[in-house]
Structure formats: structure tokens, C-alpha cells
Coordinates of C-alpha atoms in Angstrom, one line a residue:
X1 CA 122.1 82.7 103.8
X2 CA 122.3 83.9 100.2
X3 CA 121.4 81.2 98.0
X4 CA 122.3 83.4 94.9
X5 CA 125.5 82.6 92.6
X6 CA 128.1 84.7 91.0
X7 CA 127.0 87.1 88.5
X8 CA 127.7 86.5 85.4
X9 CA 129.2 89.2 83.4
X10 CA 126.5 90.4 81.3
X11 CA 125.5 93.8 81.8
X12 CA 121.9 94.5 83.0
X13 CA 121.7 90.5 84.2
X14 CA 124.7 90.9 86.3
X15 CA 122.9 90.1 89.4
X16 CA 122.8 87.5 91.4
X17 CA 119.4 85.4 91.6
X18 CA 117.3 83.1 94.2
X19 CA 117.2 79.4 92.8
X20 CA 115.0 76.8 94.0
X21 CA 115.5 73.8 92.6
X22 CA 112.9 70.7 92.7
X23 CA 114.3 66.9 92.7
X24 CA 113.2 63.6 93.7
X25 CA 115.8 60.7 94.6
X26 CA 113.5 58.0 93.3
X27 CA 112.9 59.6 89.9
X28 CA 115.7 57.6 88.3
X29 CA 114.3 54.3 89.2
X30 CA 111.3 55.1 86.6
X31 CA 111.6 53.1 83.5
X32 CA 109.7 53.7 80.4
X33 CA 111.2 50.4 78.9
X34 CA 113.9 48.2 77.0
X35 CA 114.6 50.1 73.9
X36 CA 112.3 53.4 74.6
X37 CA 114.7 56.6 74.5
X38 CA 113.0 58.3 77.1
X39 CA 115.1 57.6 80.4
X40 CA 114.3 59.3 83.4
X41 CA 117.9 58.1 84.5
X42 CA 119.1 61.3 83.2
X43 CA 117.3 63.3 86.3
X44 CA 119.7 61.6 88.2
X45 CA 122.7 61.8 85.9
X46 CA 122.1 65.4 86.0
X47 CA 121.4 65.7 89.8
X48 CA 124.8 64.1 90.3
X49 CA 126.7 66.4 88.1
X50 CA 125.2 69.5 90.0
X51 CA 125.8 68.0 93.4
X52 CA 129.6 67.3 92.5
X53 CA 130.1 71.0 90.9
X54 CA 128.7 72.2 94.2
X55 CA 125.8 73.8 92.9
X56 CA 123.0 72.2 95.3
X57 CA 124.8 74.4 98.1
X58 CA 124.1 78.0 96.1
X59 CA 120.1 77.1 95.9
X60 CA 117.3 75.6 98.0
X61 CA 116.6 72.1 97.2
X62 CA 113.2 70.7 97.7
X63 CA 111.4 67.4 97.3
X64 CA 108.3 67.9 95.8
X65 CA 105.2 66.7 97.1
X66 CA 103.4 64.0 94.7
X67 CA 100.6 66.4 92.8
X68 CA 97.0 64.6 93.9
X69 CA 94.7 63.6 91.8
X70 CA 92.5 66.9 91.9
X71 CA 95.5 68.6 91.4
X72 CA 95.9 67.0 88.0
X73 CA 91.6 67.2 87.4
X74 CA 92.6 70.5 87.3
X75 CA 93.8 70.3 83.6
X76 CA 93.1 66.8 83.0
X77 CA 89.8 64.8 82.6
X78 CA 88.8 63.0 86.1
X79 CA 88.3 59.7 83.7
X80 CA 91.7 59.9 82.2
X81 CA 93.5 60.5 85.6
X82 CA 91.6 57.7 87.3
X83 CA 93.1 55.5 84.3
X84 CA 96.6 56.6 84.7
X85 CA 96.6 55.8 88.7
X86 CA 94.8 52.4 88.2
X87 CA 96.4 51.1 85.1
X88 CA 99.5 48.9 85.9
X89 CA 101.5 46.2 83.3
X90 CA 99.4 43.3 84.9
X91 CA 95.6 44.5 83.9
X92 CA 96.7 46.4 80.7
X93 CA 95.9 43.7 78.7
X94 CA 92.3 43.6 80.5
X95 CA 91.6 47.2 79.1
X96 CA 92.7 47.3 75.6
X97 CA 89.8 49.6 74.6
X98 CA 91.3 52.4 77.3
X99 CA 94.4 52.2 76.4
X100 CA 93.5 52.9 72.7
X101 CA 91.5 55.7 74.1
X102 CA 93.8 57.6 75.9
X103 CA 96.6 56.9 73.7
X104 CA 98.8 54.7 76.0
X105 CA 100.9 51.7 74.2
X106 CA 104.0 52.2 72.2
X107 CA 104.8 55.9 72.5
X108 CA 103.5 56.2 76.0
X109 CA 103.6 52.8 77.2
X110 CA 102.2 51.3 81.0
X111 CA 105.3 50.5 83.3
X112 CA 105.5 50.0 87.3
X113 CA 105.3 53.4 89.1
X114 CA 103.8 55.3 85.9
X115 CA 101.0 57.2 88.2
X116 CA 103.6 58.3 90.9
X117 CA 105.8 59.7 87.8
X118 CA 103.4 61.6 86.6
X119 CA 102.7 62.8 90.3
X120 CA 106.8 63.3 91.3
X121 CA 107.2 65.8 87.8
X122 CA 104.2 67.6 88.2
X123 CA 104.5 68.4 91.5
X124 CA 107.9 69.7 91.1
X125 CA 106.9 72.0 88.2
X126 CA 103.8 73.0 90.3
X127 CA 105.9 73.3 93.5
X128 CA 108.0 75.6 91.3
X129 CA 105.3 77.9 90.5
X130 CA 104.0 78.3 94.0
X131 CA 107.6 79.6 95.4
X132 CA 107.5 81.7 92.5
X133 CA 104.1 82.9 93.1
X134 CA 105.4 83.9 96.9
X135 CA 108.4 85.4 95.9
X136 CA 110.5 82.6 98.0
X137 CA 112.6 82.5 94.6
X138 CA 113.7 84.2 91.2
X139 CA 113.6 80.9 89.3
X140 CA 112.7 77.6 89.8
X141 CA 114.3 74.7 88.1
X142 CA 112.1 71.2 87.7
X143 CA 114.6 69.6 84.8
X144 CA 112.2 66.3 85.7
X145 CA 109.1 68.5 84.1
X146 CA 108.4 70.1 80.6
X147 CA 106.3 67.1 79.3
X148 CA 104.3 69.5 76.9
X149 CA 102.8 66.5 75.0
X150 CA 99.9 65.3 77.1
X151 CA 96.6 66.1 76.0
X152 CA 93.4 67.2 78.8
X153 CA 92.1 63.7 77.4
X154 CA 95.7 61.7 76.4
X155 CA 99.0 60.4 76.8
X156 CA 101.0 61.6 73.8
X157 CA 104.7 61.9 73.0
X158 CA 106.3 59.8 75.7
X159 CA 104.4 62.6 78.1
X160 CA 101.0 61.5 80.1
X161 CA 100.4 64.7 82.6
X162 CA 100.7 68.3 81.3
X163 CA 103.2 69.8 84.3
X164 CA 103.5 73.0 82.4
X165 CA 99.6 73.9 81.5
X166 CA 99.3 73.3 85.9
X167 CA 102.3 75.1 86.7
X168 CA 101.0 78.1 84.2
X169 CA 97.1 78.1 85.7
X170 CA 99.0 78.3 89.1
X171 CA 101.1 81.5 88.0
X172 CA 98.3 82.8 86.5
X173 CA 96.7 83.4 90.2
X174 CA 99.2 86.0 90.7
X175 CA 100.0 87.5 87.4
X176 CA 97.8 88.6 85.1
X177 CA 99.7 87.0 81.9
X178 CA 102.5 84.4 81.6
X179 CA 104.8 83.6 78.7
X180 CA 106.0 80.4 77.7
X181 CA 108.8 79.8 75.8
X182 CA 109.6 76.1 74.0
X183 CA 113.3 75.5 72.8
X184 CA 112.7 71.5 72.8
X185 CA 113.1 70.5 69.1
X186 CA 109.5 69.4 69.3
X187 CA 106.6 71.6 68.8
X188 CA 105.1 72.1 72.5
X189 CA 101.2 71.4 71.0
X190 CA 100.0 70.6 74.8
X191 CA 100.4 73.8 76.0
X192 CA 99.3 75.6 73.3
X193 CA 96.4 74.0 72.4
X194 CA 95.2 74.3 76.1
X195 CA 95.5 78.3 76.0
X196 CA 94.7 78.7 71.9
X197 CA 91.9 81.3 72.9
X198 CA 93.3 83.3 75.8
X199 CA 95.5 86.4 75.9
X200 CA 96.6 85.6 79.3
X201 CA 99.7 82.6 78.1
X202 CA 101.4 83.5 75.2
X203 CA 103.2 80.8 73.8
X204 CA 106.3 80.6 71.8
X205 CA 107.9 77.4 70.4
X206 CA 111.1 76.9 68.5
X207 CA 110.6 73.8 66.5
X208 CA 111.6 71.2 63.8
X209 CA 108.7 71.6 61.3
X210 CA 108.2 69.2 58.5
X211 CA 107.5 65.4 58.6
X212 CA 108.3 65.2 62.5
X213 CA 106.2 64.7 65.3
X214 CA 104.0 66.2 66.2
X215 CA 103.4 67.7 62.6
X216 CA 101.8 71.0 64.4
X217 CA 103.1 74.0 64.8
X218 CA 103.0 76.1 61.2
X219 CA 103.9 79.7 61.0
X220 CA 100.3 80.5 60.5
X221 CA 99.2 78.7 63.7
X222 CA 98.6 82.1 65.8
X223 CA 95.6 81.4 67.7
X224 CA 92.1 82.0 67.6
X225 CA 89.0 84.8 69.4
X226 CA 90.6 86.1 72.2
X227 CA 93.7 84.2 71.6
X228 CA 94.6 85.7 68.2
X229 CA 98.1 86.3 68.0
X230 CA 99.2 84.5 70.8
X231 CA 100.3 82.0 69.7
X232 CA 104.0 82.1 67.9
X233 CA 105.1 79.0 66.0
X234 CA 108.6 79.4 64.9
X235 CA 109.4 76.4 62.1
X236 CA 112.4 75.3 61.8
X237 CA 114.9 73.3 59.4
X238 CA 117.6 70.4 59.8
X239 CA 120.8 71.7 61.4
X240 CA 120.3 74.9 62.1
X241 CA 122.6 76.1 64.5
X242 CA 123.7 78.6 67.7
X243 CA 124.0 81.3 65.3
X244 CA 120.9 80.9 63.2
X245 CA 118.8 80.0 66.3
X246 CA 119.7 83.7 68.2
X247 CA 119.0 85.4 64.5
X248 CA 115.6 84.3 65.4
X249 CA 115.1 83.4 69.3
X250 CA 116.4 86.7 70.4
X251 CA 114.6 89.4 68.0
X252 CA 111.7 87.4 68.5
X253 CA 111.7 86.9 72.6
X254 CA 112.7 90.9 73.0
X255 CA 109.3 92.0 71.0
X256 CA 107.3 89.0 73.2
X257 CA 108.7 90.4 76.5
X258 CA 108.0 94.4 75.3
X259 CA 104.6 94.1 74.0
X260 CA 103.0 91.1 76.0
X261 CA 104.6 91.9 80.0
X262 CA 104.6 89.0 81.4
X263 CA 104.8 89.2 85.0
X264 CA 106.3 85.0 85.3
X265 CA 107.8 83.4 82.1
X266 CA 107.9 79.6 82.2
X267 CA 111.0 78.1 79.7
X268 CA 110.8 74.6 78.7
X269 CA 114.0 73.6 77.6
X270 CA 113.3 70.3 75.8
X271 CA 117.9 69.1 75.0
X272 CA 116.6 67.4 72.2
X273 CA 117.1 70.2 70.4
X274 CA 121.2 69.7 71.2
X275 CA 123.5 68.5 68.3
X276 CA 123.8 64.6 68.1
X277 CA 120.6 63.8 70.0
X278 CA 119.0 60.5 69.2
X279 CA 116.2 61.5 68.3
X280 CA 116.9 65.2 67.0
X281 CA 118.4 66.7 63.9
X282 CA 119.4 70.4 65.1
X283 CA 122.7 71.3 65.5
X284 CA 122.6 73.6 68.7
X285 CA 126.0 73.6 71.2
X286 CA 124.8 73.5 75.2
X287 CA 126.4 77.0 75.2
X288 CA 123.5 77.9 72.3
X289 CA 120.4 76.0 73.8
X290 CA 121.9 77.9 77.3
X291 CA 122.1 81.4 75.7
X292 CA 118.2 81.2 75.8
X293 CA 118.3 80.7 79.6
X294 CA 120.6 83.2 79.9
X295 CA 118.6 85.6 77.6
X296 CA 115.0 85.3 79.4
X297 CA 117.4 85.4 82.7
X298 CA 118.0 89.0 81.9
X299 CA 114.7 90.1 81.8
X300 CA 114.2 89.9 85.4
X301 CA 111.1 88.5 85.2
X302 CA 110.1 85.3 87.4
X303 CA 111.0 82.2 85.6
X304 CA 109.9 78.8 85.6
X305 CA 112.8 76.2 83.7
X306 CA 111.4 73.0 82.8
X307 CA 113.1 69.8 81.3
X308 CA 111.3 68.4 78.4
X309 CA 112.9 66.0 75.9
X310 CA 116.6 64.8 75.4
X311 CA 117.4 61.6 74.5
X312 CA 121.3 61.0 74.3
X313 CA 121.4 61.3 78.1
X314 CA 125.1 62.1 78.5
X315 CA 124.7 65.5 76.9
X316 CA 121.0 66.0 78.6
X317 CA 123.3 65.5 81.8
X318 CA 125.2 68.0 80.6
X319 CA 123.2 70.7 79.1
X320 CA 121.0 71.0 82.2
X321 CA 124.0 71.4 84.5
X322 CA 125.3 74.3 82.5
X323 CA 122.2 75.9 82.5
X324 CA 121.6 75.1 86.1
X325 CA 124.9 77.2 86.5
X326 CA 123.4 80.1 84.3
X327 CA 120.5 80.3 86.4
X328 CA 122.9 81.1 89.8
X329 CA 125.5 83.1 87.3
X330 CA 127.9 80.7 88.0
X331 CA 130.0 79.4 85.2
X332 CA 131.1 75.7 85.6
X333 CA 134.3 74.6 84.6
X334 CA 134.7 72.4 81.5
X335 CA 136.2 69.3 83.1
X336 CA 134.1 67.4 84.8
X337 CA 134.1 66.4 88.3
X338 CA 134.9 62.6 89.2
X339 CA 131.4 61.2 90.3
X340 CA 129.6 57.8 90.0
X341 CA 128.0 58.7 86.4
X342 CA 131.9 59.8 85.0
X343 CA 132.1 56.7 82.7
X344 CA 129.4 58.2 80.7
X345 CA 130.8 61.0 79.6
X346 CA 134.0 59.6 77.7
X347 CA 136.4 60.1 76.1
X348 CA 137.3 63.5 76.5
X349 CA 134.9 63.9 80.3
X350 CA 134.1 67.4 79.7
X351 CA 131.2 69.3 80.1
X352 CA 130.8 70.8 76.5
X353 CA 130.6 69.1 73.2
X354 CA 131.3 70.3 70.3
X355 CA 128.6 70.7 66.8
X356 CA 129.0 68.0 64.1
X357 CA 129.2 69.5 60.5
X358 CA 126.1 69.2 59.3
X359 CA 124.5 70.8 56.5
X360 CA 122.3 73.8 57.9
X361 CA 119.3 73.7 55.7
X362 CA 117.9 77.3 57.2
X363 CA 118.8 79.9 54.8
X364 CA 119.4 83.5 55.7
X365 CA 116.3 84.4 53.8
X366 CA 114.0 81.7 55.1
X367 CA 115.4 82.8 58.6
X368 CA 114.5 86.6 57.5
X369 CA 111.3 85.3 55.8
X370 CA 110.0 83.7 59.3
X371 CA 111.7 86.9 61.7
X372 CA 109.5 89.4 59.8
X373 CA 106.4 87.2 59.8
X374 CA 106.7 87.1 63.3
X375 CA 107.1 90.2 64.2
X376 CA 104.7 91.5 62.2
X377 CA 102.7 89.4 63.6
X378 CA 103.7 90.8 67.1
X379 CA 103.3 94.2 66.1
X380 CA 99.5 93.8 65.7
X381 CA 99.4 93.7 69.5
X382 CA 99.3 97.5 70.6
X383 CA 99.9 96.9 73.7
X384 CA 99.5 94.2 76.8
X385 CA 96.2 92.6 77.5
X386 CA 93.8 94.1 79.6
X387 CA 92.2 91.3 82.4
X388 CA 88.7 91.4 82.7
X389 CA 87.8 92.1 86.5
X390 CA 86.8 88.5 88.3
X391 CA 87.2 87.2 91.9
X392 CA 90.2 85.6 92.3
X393 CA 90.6 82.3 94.1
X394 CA 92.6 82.4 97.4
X395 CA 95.9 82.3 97.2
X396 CA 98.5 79.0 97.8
X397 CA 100.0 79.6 101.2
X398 CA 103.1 78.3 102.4
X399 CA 102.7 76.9 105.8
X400 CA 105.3 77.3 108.6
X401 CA 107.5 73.8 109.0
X402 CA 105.4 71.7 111.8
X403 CA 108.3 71.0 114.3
X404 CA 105.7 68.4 115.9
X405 CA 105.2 66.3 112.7
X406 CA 107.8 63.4 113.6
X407 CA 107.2 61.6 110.4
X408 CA 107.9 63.2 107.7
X409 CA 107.1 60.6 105.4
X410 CA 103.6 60.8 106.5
X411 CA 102.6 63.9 104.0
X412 CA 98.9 62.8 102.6
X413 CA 96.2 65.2 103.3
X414 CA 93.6 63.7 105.4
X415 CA 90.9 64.6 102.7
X416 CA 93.4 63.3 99.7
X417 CA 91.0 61.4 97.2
X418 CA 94.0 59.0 96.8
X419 CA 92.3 55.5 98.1
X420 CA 93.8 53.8 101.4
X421 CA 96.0 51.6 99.7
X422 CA 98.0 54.3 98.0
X423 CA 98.3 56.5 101.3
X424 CA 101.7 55.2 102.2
X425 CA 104.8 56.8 102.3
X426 CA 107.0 57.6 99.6
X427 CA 110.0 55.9 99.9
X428 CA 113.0 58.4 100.1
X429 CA 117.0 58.5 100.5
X430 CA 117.6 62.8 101.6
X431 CA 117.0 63.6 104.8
X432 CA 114.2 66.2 105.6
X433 CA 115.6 69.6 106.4
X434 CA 112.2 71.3 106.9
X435 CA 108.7 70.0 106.0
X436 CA 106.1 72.0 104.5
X437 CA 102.8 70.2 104.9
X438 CA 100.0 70.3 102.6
X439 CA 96.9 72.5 103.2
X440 CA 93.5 72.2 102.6
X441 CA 92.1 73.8 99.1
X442 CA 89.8 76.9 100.4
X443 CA 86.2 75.3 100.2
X444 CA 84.6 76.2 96.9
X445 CA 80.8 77.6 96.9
X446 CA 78.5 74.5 95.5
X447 CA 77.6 74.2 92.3
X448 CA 81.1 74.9 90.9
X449 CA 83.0 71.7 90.0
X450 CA 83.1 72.5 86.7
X451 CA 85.0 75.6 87.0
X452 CA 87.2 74.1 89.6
X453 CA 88.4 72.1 86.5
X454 CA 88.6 75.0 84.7
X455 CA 86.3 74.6 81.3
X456 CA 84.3 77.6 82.2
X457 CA 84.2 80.8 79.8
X458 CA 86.2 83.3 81.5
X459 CA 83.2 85.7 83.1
X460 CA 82.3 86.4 79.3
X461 CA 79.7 85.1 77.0
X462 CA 81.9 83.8 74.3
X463 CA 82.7 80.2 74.3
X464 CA 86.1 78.7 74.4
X465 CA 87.7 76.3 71.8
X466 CA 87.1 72.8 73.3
X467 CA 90.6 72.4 72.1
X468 CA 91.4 74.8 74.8
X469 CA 91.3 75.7 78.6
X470 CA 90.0 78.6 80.6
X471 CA 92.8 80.4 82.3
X472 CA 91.1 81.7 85.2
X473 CA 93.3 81.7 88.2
X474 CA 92.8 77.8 89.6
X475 CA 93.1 76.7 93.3
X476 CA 95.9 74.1 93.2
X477 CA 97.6 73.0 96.6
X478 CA 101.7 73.4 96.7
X479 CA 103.2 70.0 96.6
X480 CA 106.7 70.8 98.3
X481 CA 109.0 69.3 100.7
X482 CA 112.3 71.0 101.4
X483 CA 114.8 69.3 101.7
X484 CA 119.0 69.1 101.9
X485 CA 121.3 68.4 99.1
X486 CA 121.8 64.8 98.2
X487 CA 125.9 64.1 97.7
X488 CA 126.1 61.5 95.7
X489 CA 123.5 58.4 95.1
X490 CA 123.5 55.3 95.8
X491 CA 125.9 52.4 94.3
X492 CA 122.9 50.1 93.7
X493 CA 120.8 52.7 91.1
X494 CA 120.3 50.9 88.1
X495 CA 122.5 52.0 85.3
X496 CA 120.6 52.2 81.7
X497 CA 122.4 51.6 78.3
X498 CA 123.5 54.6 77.2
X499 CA 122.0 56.3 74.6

């Protein structure tokens, strides 16, 4: 069956493309807490809009398979991951010093399912990587990943696992560099800080700059030993808008993509970034923040597109559906569909919104100022990265669906590190389709933990940043279940205030 869309009209990209996208059910029961913006609700609002535009029936829709707590050791510290999975709003109180220490509380606060979160979104942005990886798909959409906060040692910015530095080491076992691109209104300091000193992951991230959170992410941020010039910081002003943004995005993006070569490109597309978010101050329309998707579209080039932040949930809804349609080269139509989310989207009930007036406080010059920076910048790279010859870890395979496996509910690996009490099912309202059982990592020669977690210099004598990770290819197990479209959901979902 072809699970590509129509083309869009748009010269060179006017081809159709594989989409697989990643989504659990259960994601919009997750609640961060009265009064925090975050809402995972919007997964679901935004699930619902694609299943009523009929989009779920032009890709393959999977479940993905909770990421195991190895799976996250891979980035993370094994003492910070062991705090996420035990820590619960009962014993928080009994561990005040821990929860200083990993910066969980206000921002990034303890509620009921917080560890299987983190496990649901990474494993879909993982899961995403793997298909890529196999060439089972062009892109892969995870709109419940992009949390490009989290730290190797810390919760930070309403984000507690890095799914895009684990997506990125599992893309890196195939190609030898990968791009990621940031349009989230917030600096993506996560993912760069973890590959500050490689020239494998170049990172680019469009952000608010100023007094705003994170307060990284200056123009003269570019990376450090190996890593010099890979890193591009592009700061940004109040209200800039569609315009503005492509004076810079796509000059900027076209160098990236003809001196660096990427062979996957991972986009994080952070809706905070749209006008009238709650938390934002940019002035973007969807059909602006989705001329980026549509842009690294054309390049032809595997790609990886990642939620992020968004915190007027109508518009996330909205935004991520358009771009969903973008990635098949379909165009949706402006009126939205009835569905069981519809009241939200009042009064008009249309896809697209329009800007506000806002003052745009990014002058042509300043705009002109950063574009010539940055490509200067750029233009010190002579050409793409060489990759130092080193064994390569076995690749991820994709099993064949186990017709014998009755229960598909029952997906732990026997040698999960998950303890007996968590090895239960995860609860679930789509039916199974086809299920893709996990495999065994390959078994890794003694002595090598360490570089299992991936703080190992990369078969060279210098030593890496400790702000940083090693980018060696890492063995991390494909967490997905395939599954059919889900129609609609359930009357009995909780419905959130509206943002």
C-alpha cells in the first residue's frame, strides 16, 4: 500500500514521502499539574485532528515501546534515571535533597506516571530513529518528543529525559553526521551541550535571546575542539515574524545542508514559537513555523520531527496537524473537521490563525548583522567532516511480527532491568495490527560499561567537554509497536482548562 500523500507543488520536493508516525493513547492522561502550562493533553488534541482529517490512513502508525531504563543510561546518569522511576508524589517529600539535585520541583515537578512519560516520548522519538535508520520510512513524526531541556544529570525546563540526544546517538549508527534543527522559541541547550565537541551533530537553534529561559544560546556560542563551529545559535527578538524568520532560517539551513551533509536531520519543532502562545513572544503564523518542515522536507534527507514546547494547546493542536499534512504533501483544508476536541478551537473552528500586530523588534540590519555572522561562520567549514575509522556496534534490527505472541501487551524483555513490580502491561485502547518484539542488545565485550553510556573519547586522545557526550554510534534497542489508527478517543479523557 503506499502510505505516501499528495505532493505538494513545490518543485524538487514534489514527491510523495513514507511517514511513520509514533503515538500513544494514554499519553493524554499525563498531568504535569493545576496551573503548569505544559499539558500533554495536546498529544491527544492533536492525534484527534489528524485522525478526523484522515491522515492516520496515508502513514503507518505505531505505538512505541516504553524506552528501558538502559536505554535512557545511554545519555543519562544510571543515578538520575533510578530517581525518575522511583520518585512518586507520596515519598517526594522524603527526598528533598534529590529532588534539589536533579532539579525536580516547580519547573519540573513529581506527578503520577512521570517515569512511564518519560519512557512513552522517548521511545517514540527513538522508535522514529530506528525506522529511519532501516529505511522503513522518509520521516518520522513523535509530536510527543522534542524535550531538549533535560540535562545527562537533570530535569530542566518542564523536560526530564533528553528524547532527541537518544534519537540522534541512534541515527548516528548509520550516518556518519546528523543535523538538528530547533524552531521552538526556546534555546535547545540539551542537545547542544551534549554534542558541544563533536563534528558528527551539528546543531542549529532559532531562539528568543535575551532575559528568557534558558539565557543560553549567544551568537558566539559555536562550539569547542572538535566541535568548533558546530554549533549555530541564531538569537532572536520579540515578534519577529514569517517573513523575518525565512530571511534568516532559509539562507542559513541551505549553507548547513551544503557544507555539513547530513545523511538524517532531526527537526524539533517546539509551537511555542507560534503567535499568541502563552508562554512565547514571537509572532510566527502555523503556515511560517510549517514552511521550515516543508523546507528541510525538500532536501530529501531522512528526517526526524519532534514536538517540543507549545503552550496555548488549541493552536499546538493545530500547528502540528498542518505540518503533519506537510510531511505526506497533503494540504488540509482550513475548516476543521467536527470531532470530540471542536469546542476548543472557537470561534471561527478553523485550522489557521491569524498574527497579532505586534511590534517586530528584529530590524533588517540586526537580521543582516546575525545572517552574515552565521555564514561566515559556516564558511570556515571547507567541507564535511571526515569520521575517524572505529568498529561500529551492531545494528538495531527489526524483528518479523511473532504471529505466536497471543498477548501483545506482554512486550518486557526477559532481561529488562525494570524490577518485577513494574513488568506489567501497559494499559492500551488501539488494537495491535502487528507486533514488533524487542530484541536483546548484542552482548558487549567486558570491561566496557562505560562506553556503553557513551563518555568515552571517541578512539582519540583528546578528552571531551564533561559538558558534552561522545557520539560514537550506541546500541539502543527499538521500542516499537505497530499499530492501527485510533478513530476517535474516548468520551471519558479528561478535558484540561484551556490554555
Amino acid at each position: 500500500m503506499d502510505t505516501g500523500g499528495n505532493s505538494l507543488p513545490s518543485g524538487p520536493d514534489g514527491v510523495k514521502r513514507k511517514v511513520s508516525y509514533f503515538y500513544d493513547p494514554e499519553v493524554g492522561n499525563y498531568y504535569y499539574g493545576q496551573g503548569h502550562p505544559m499539558k500533554p493533553h495536546r498529544i491527544r488534541m492533536t492525534h484527534a485532528l489528524l485522525a478526523h482529517y484522515g491522515l492516520l490512513q496515508n502513514m503507518q502508525v505505531y505505538k512505541p515501546l516504553p524506552a528501558r531504563e538502559r536505554d535512557l543510561c545511554r545519555f543519562h546518569a544510571d543515578d538520575y534515571v533510578n530517581f525518575l522511576r522511583s520518585i512518586t508524589p507520596e515519598t517526594q517529600q522524603d527526598q528533598l535533597r534529590q529532588l534539589k539535585r536533579f532539579n525536580v520541583g516547580e519547573d519540573c515537578p513529581v506527578f503520577d506516571g512521570l517515569f512511564s512519560f518519560c519512557q512513552t516520548y522517548a521511545g517514540g522519538s527513538v522508535g522514529g530513529a530506528v525506522k529511519l535508520n532501516h529505511n522503513i520510512c522518509d520521516i518520522a513524526i513523535n509530536w510527543a518528543g522534542g524535550l531538549h531541556h533535560a540535562k545527562k544529570c537533570e530535569a530542566s525546563g518542564f523536560c526530564y529525559v533528553n528524547d532527541i540526544v537518544l534519537a540522534i546517538l541512534e541515527l548516528l549508527k548509520q550516518h556518519q553526521r546528523v543535523l538538528y534543527v530547533d524552531i521552538d522559541i526556546h534555546h535547545g541547550d540539551g542537545v547542544e551541550e551534549a554534542f558541544y565537541t563533536s563534528d558528527r551533530v551539528m546543531t542549529v537553534s532559532f531562539h528568543k535571546f535575551g532575559d528568557y529561559f534558558p539565557g543560553t544560546g549567544d551568537i558566539r556560542d559555536i562550539g569547542y575542539s572538535k566541535g568548533k563551529y558546530y554549533s549555530l545559535n541564531v538569537p532572536l527578538d520579540d515578534g519577529i515574524d514569517d517573513e523575518s524568520y525565512h530571511f534568516l532560517f532559509k539562507p542559513i539551513i541551505g549553507k548547513v545542508m551544503e557544507v555539513f551533509k547530513p545523511g538524517a536531520v532531526v527537526l524539533q519543532c517546539g509551537a511555542d514559537s507560534l503567535s499568541g502562545d502563552r508562554l512565547g513572544c514571537f509572532n510566527l503564523s502555523i503556515k511560517g513555523h510549517a514552511e521550515c518542515v516543508k523546507f528541510m522536507r525538500s532536501f530529501n534527507v531522512p528526517l526526524l520531527l519532534l514536538g517540543g514546547g507549545g503552550y496555548t494547546i488549541r493552536n499546538v493542536a493545530r500547528c502540528w496537524c498542518y505540518e503533519t499534512g506537510v510531511a505526506l504533501g497533503t494540504e488540509v483544508d482550513d475548516q476543521l473537521p467536527q470531532h470530540e476536541y471542536y469546542e476548543y478551537f472557537g470561534p471561527d473552528y478553523t485550522l489557521h490563525v491569524a498574527p497579532s500586530n505586534m511590534e517586530n523588534k528584529n530590524t533588517r540590519q540586526l537580521l543582516e548583522e546575525i545572517r552574515n555572522n552565521l555564514l561566515d561562520n559556516l564558511s570556515k567549514l571547507q567541507h564535511a567532516p571526515s569520521v575517524q575509522f572505529q568498529e561500529r556496534p551492531p545494528d538495531t534490527e527489526l524483528p518479523e511480527a511473532d504471529e505466536d505472541q497471543d498477548d501483545a501487551d506482554e512486550r518486557w524483555d526477559p532481561d529488562s532491568d525494570m524490577e518485577v513490580d513494574e513488568k506489567r502491561p501497559i494499559p492500551s485502547r488501539v488494537k495491535r495490527e502487528a507486533i514488533e518484539p524487542e530484541r536483546k542488545d548484542s552482548e558487549a565485550p567486558k570491561g566496557t560499561a562505560e562506553q556503553a553510556r557513551g563518555f568515552d573519547n571517541m578512539a582519540t586522545n583528546e578528552t571531551l567537554s564533561t559538558k558534552s557526550v561522545d557520539v560514537r554510534p550506541l546500541a539502543i534497542d527499538e521500542p516499537t509497536v505497530k499499530v492501527e489508527q485510533e478513530t476517535s478517543n474516548k468520551a471519558s479523557d479528561p478535558i484540561y482548562p484551556k490554555s
